[in-house]
mmCIF file of C-alpha atoms in Angstrom:
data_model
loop_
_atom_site.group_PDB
_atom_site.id
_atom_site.type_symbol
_atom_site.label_atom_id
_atom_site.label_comp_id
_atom_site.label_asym_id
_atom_site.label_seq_id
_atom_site.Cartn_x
_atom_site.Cartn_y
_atom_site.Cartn_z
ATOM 1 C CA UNK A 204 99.776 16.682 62.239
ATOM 2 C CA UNK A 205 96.692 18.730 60.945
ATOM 3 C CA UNK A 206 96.494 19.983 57.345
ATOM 4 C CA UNK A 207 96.817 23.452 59.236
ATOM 5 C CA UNK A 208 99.029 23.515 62.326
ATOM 6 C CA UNK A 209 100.001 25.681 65.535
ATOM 7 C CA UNK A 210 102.771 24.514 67.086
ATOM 8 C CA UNK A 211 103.373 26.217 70.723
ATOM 9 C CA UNK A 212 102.510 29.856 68.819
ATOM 10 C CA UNK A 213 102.722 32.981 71.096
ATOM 11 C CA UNK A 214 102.214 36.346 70.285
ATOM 12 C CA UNK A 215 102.823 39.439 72.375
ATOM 13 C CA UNK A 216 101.646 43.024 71.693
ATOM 14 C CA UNK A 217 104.589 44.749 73.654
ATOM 15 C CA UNK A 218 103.826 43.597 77.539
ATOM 16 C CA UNK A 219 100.197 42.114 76.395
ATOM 17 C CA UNK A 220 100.741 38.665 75.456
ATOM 18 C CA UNK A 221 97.457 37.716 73.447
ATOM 19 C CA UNK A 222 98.155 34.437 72.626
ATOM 20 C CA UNK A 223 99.345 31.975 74.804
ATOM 21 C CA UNK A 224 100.955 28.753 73.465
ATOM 22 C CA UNK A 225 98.558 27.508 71.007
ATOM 23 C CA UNK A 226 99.086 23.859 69.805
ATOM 24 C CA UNK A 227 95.842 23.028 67.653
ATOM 25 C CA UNK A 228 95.514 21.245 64.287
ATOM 26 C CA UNK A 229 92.816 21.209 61.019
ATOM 27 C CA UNK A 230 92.093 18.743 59.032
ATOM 28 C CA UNK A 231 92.261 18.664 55.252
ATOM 29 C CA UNK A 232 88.657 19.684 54.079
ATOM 30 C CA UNK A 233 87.392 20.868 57.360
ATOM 31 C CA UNK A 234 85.154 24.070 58.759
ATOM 32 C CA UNK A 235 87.308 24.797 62.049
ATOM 33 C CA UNK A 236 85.507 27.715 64.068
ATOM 34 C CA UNK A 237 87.496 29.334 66.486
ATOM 35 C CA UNK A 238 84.773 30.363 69.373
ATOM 36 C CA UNK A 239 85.393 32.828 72.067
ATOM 37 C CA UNK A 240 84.478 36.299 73.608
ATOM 38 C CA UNK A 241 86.172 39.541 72.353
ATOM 39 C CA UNK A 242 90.010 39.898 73.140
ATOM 40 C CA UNK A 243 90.434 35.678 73.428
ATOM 41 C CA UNK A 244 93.342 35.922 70.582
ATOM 42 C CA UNK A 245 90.839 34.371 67.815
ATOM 43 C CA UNK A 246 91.688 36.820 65.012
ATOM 44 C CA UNK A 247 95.060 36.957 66.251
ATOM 45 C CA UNK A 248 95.821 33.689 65.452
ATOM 46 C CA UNK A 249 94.147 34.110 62.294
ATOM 47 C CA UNK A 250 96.026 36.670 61.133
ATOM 48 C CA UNK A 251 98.827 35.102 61.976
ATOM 49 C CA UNK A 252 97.942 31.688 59.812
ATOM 50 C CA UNK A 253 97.374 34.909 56.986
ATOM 51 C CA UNK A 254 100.977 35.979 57.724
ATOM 52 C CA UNK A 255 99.198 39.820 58.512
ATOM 53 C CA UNK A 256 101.130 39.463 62.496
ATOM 54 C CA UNK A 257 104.309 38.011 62.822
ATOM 55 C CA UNK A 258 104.220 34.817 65.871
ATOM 56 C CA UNK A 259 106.559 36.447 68.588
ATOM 57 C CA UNK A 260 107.445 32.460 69.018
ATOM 58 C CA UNK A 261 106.297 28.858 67.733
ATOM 59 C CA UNK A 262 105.465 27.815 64.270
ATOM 60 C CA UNK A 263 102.546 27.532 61.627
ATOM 61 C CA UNK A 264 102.241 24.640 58.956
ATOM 62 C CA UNK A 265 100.134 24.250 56.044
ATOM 63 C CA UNK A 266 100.014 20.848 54.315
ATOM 64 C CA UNK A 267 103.351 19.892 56.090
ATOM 65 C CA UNK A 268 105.181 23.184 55.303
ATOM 66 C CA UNK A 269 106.559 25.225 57.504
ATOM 67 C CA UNK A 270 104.934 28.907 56.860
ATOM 68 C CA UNK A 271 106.126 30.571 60.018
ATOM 69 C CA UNK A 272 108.249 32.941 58.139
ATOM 70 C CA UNK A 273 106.865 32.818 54.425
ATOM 71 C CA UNK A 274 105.245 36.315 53.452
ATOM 72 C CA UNK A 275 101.433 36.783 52.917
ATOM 73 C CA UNK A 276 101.214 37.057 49.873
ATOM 74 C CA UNK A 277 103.018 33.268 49.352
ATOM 75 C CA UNK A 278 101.459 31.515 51.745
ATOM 76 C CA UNK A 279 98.229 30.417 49.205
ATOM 77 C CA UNK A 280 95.652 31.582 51.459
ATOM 78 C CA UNK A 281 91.890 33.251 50.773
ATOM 79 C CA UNK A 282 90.482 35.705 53.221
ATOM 80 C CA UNK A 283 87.000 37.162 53.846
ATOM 81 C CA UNK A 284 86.783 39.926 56.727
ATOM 82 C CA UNK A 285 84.086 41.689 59.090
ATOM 83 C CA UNK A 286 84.044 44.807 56.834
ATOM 84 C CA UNK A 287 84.076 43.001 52.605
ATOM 85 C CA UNK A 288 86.837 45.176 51.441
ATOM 86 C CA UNK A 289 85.576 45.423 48.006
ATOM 87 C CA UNK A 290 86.787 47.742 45.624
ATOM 88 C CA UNK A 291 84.329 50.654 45.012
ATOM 89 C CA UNK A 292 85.386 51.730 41.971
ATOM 90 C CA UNK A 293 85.248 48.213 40.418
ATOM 91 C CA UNK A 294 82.328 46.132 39.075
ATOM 92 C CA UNK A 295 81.589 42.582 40.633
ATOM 93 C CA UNK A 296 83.301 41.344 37.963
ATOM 94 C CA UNK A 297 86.490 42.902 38.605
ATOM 95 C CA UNK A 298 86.368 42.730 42.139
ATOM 96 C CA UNK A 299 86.113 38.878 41.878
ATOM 97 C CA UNK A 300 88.998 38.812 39.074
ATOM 98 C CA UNK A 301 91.368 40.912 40.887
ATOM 99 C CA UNK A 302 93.904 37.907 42.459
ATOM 100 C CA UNK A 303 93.519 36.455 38.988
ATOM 101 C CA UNK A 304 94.818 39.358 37.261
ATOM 102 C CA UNK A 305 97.773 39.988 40.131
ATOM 103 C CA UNK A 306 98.706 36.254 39.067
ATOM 104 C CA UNK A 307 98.920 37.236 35.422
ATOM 105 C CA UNK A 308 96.523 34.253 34.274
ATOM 106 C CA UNK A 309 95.546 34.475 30.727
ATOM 107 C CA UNK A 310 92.187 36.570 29.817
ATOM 108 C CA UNK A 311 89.717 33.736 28.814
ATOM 109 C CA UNK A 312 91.281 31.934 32.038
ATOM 110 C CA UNK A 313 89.979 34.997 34.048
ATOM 111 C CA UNK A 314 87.027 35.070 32.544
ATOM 112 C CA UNK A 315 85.860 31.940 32.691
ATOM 113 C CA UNK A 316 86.797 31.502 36.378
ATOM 114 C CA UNK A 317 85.035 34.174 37.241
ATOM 115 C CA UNK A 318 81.898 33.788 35.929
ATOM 116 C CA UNK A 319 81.652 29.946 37.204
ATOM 117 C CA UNK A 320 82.714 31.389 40.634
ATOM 118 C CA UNK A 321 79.239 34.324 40.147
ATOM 119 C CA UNK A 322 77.460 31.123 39.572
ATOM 120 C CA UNK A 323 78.209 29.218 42.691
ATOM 121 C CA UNK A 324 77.890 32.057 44.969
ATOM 122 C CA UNK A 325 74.564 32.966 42.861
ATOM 123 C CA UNK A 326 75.271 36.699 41.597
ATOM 124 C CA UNK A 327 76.237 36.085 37.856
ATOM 125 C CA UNK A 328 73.293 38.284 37.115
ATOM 126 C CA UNK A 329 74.884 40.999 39.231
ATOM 127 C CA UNK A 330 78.387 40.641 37.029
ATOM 128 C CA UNK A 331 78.616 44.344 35.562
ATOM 129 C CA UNK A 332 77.344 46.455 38.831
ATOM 130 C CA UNK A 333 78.945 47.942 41.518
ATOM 131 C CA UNK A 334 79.697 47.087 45.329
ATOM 132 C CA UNK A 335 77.007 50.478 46.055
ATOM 133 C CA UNK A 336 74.186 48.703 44.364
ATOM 134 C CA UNK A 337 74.613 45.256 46.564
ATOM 135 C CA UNK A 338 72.920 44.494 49.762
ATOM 136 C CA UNK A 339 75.472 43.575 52.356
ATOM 137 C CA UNK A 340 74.644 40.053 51.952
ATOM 138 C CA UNK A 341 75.417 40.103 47.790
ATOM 139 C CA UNK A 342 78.848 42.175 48.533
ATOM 140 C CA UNK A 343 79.461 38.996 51.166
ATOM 141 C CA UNK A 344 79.373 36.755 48.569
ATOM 142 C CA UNK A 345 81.272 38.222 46.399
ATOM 143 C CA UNK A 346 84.114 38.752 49.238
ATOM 144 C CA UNK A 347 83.935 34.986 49.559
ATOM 145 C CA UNK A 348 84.132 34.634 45.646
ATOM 146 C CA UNK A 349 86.783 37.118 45.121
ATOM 147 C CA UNK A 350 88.710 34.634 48.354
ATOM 148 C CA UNK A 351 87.803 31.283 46.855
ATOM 149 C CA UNK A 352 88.587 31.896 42.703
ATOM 150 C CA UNK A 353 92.354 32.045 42.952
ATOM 151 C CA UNK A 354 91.982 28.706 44.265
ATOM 152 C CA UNK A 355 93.971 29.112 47.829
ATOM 153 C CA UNK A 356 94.911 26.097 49.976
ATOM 154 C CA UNK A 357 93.135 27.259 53.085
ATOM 155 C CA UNK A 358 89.797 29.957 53.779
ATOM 156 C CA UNK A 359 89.976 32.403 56.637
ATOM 157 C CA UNK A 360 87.094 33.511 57.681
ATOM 158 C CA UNK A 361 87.165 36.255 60.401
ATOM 159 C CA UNK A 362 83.293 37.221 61.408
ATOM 160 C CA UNK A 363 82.299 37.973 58.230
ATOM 161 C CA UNK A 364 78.743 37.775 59.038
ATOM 162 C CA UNK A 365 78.378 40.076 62.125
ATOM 163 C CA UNK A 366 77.500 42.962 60.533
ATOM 164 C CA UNK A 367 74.065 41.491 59.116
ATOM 165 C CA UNK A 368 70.839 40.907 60.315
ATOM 166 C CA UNK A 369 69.794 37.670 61.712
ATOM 167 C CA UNK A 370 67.799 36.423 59.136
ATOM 168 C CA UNK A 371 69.839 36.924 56.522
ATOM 169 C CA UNK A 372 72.799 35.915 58.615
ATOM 170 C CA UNK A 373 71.669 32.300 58.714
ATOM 171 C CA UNK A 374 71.041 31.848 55.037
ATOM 172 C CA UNK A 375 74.218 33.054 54.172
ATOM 173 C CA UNK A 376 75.966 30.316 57.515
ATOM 174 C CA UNK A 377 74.433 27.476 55.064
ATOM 175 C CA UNK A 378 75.371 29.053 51.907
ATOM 176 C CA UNK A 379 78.759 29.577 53.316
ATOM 177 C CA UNK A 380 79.028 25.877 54.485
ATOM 178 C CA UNK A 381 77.378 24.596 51.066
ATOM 179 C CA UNK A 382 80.159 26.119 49.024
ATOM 180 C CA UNK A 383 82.589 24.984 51.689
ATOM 181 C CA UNK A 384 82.004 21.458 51.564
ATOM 182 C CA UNK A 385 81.431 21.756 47.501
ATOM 183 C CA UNK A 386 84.937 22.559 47.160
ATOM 184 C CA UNK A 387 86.322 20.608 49.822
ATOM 185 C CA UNK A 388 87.939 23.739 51.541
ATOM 186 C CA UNK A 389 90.299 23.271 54.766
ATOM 187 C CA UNK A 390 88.286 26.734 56.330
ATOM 188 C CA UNK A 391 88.538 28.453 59.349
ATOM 189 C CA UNK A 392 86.002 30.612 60.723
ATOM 190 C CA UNK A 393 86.123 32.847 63.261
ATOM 191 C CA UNK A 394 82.731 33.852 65.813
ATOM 192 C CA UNK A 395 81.636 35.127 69.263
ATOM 193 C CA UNK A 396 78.572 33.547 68.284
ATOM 194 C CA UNK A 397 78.330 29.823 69.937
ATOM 195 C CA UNK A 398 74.892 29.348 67.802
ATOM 196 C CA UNK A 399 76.685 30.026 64.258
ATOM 197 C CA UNK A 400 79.654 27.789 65.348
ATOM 198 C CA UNK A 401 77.224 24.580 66.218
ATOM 199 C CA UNK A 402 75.810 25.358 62.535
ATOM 200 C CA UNK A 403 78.885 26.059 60.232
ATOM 201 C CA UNK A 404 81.357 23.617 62.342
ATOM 202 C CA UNK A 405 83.524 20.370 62.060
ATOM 203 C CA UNK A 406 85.247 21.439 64.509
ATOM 204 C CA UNK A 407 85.291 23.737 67.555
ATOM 205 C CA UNK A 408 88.183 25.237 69.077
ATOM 206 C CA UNK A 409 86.844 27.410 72.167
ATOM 207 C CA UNK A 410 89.362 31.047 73.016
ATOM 208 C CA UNK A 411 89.589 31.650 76.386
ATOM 209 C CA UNK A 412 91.721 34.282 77.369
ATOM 210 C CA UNK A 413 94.802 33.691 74.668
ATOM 211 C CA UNK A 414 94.393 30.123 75.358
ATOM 212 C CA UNK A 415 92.172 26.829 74.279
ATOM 213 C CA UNK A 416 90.008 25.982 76.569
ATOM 214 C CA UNK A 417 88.237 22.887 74.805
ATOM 215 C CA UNK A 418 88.059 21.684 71.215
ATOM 216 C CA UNK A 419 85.656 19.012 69.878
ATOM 217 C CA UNK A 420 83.009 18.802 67.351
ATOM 218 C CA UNK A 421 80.046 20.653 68.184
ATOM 219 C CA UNK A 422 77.586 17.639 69.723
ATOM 220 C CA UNK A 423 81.084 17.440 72.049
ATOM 221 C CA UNK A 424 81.365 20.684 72.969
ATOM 222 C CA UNK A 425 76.987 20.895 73.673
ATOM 223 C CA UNK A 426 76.926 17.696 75.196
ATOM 224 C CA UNK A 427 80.336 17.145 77.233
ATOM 225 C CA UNK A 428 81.356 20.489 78.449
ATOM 226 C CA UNK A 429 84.817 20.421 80.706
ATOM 227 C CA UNK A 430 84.969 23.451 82.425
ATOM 228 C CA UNK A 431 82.554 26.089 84.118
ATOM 229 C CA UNK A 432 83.625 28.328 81.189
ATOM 230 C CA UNK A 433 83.184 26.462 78.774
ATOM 231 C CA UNK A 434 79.513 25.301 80.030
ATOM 232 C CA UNK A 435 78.761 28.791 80.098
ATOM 233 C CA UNK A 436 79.702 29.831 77.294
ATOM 234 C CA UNK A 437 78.347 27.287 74.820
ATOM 235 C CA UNK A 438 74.868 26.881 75.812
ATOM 236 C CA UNK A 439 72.709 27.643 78.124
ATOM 237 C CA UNK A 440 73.799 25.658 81.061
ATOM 238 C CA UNK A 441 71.995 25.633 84.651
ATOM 239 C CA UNK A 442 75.447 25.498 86.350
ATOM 240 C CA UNK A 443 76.108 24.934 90.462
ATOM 241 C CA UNK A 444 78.633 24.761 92.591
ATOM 242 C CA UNK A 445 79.251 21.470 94.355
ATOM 243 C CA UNK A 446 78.102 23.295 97.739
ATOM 244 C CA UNK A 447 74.517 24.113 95.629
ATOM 245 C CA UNK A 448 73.936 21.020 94.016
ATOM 246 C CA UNK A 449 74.128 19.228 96.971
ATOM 247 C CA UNK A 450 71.398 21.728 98.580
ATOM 248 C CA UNK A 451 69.439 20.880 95.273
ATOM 249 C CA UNK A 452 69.863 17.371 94.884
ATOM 250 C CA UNK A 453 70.969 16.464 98.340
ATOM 251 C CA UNK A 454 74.332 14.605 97.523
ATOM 252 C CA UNK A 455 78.316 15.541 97.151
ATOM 253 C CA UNK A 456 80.891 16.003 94.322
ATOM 254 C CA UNK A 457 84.229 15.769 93.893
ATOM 255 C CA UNK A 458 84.098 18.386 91.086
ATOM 256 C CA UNK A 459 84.058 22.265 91.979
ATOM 257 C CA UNK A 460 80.968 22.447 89.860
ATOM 258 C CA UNK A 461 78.218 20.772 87.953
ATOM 259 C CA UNK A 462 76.362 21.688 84.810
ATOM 260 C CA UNK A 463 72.675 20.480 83.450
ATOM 261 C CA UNK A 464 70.865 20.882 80.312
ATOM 262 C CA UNK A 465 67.856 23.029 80.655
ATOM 263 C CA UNK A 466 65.941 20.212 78.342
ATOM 264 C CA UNK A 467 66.938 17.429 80.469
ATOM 265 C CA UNK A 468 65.950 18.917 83.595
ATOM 266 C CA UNK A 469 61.875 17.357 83.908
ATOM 267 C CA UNK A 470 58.871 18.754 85.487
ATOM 268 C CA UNK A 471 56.567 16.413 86.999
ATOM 269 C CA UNK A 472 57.606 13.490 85.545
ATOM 270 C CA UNK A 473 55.985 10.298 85.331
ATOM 271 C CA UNK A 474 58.660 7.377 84.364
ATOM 272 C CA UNK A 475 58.626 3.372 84.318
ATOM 273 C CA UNK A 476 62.138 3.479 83.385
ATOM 274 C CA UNK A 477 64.795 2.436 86.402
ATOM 275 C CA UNK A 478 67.123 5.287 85.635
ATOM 276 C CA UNK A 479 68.404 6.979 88.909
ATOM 277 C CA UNK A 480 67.280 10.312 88.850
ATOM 278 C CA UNK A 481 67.413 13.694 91.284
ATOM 279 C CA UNK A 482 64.059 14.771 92.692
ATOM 280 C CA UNK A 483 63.231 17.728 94.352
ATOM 281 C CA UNK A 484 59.931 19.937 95.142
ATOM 282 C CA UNK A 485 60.095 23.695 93.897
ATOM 283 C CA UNK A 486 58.030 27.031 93.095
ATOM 284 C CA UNK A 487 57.746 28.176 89.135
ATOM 285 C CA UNK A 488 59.223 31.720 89.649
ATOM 286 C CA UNK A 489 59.081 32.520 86.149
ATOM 287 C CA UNK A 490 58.317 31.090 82.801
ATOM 288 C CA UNK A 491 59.359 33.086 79.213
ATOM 289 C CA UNK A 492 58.254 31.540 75.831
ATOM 290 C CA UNK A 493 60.658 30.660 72.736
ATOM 291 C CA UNK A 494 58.592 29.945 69.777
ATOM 292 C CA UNK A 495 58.213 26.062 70.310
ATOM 293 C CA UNK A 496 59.741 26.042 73.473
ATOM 294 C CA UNK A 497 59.092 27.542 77.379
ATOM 295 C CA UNK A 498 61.495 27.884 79.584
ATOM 296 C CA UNK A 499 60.523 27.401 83.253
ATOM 297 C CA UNK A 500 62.433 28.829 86.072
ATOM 298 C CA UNK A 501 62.229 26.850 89.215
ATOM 299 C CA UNK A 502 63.242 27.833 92.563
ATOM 300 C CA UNK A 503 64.069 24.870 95.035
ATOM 301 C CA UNK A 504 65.407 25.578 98.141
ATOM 302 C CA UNK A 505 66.497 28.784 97.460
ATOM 303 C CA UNK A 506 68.429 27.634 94.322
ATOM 304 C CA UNK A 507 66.784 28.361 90.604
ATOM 305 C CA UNK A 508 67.572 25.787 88.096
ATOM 306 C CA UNK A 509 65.805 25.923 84.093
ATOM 307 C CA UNK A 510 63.938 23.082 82.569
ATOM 308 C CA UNK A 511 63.062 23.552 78.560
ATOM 309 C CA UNK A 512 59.935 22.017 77.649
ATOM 310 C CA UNK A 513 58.043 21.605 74.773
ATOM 311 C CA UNK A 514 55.059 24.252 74.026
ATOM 312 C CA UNK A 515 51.832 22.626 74.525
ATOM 313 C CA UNK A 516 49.214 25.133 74.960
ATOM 314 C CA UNK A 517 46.994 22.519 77.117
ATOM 315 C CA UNK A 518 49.776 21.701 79.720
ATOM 316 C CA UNK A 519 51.086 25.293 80.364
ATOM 317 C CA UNK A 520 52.576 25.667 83.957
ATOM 318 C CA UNK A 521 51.518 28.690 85.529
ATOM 319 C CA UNK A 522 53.980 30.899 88.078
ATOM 320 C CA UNK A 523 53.542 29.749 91.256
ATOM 321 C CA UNK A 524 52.909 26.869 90.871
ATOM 322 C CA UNK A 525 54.536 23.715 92.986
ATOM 323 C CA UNK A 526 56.437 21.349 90.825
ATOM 324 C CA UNK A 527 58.566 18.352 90.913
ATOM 325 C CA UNK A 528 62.323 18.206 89.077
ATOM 326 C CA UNK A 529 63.631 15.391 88.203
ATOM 327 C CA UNK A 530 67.282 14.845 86.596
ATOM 328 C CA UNK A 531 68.468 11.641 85.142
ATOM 329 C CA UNK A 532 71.772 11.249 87.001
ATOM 330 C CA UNK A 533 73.736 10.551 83.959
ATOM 331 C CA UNK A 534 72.927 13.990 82.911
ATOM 332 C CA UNK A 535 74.827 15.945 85.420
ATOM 333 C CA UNK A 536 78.125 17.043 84.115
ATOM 334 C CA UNK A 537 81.096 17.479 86.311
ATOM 335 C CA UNK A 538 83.377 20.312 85.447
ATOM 336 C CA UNK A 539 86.838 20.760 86.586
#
């Protein structure tokens, strides 16, 4: 059993039943990141590991407890939302002190626990001012402060950092993860975005449709994709049915369909090595640039597959152009 565990938990909104019969676990000290498109039952779950929706059946354990029933406000757990929920009215410091004050813990107790939690998160110059006078990325932080100083068992994290921009976004996925693993946090984090899972992650758990489709760590759930879904979803997958791979690489499958990895998929490739590999002759139909990398398009007979390369300004393909793609064999995934 995992530090945090679902046991068979369904949930049902009247007739809508969101959640499906989850059984997943967490391990102590882990970042879990539940992955999935809008309306997959991600924050549902969450919220009902928070105790903030009731499990119409199945139960929920933290550190061997049974929680199922236990009220929010007992259940020892930190949360950080989309929108910070900080109070207005109330400096940094008081925001961040607020679950130590609703626990009654002495003053110089507060206080001291507050200001060493400003220092982790990096704002103890911002102590006296207001949530108005923060950029969205300083009121974050102290969300995640104000989560982490009462000292809960488990973190819930539910997209807390889709509301700012990109750049800022991925300094705050590594400062997230620093103070994470510095405190040795059993963390769950929930994302639509499959490129902040594969950075904050121990663990993925992938929603599909109030169900799990595939959990793994994230090289696992890159590298060894199980279903069509799944494939598309994480990544950026050249996937076929069996009836089009075969018209690409001329042989059969027992699977329904195949996935490849744009980067393994080579253009005009020279080799020594006795791998078995694909070949087939194509067009370039279109080629789009990604800072370091370029992203070809090939057509062959009739059926456009990607191959990632590496930018090299003196080796640019041009569209048009004929090409040969080759596939190492043992790169062709078969999903079920």
């Amino acid at each position: 059993m995992g530090y945090i565990q679902f046991e068979d938990v369904h949930k049902s909104f009247g007739n809508n039943e969101v959640l499906k019969g989850i059984t997943m676990g967490v391990e102590k000290g882990h970042m879990a990141t539940l992955l999935g498109p809008s309306g997959c039952g991600k924050s549902t779950l969450l919220r009902c590991l928070a105790g903030l929706e009731e499990v119409t059946t199945g139960k929920v354990y933290v550190d061997g407890k049974d929680i199922t029933d236990v009220t929010p406000r007992n259940r020892n757990i930190g949360m950080v939302f989309q929108q910070y929920s900080l109070f207005p009215n109330m400096s940094v410091y008081q925001n961040v002190a607020f679950g130590l004050n609703m626990q009654k813990s002495p003053k110089d107790e507060v206080e001291r626990k507050v200001k060493e939690m400003l220092k982790v998160v990096g704002l103890e110059e911002k102590i006296d001012q207001y949530p108005a006078q923060l950029s969205g990325g300083q009121q974050q932080r102290v969300a995640l402060a104000r989560a982490i100083v009462t000292g809960p068992k488990v973190l819930l994290l539910d997209e807390p950092l889709s509301a700012i921009d990109a750049k800022l976004r991925h300094s705050l996925q590594i400062e997230i993860r620093r103070i994470q693993k510095e405190f040795n946090m059993t963390t769950i984090f929930v994302t639509h975005d499959q490129d902040e899972a594969m950075v904050m992650s121990d663990e993925i758990h992938l929603f599909h449709d109030g169900r799990i489709e595939q959990s793994g760590t994230p090289t696992e759930m890159y590298t060894a994709p199980r279903t069509r879904f799944a494939a598309g979803f994480i990544g950026s997958y050249n996937i076929f049915t069996a009836a089009e791979f075969k018209k690409l690489c001329g042989e059969d499958t027992d699977a329904p369909d195949v996935a490849i990895r744009p980067e393994v998929v080579r253009l005009n490739y020279e080799t020594s090595a006795p791998a078995p590999r694909y070949y087939a002759k194509g067009t370039i139909v279109n080629s789009l640039s990604h800072g370091n990398l370029v992203r070809y398009t090939v057509r062959c007979h009739d059926i456009d597959i990607n191959s990632d390369v590496m930018f090299e300004k003196h080796s640019l393909l041009e569209v048009g152009e004929e090409v040969e793609v080759s596939i190492r064999k043992t790169n062709v995934i078969m999903l079920y």
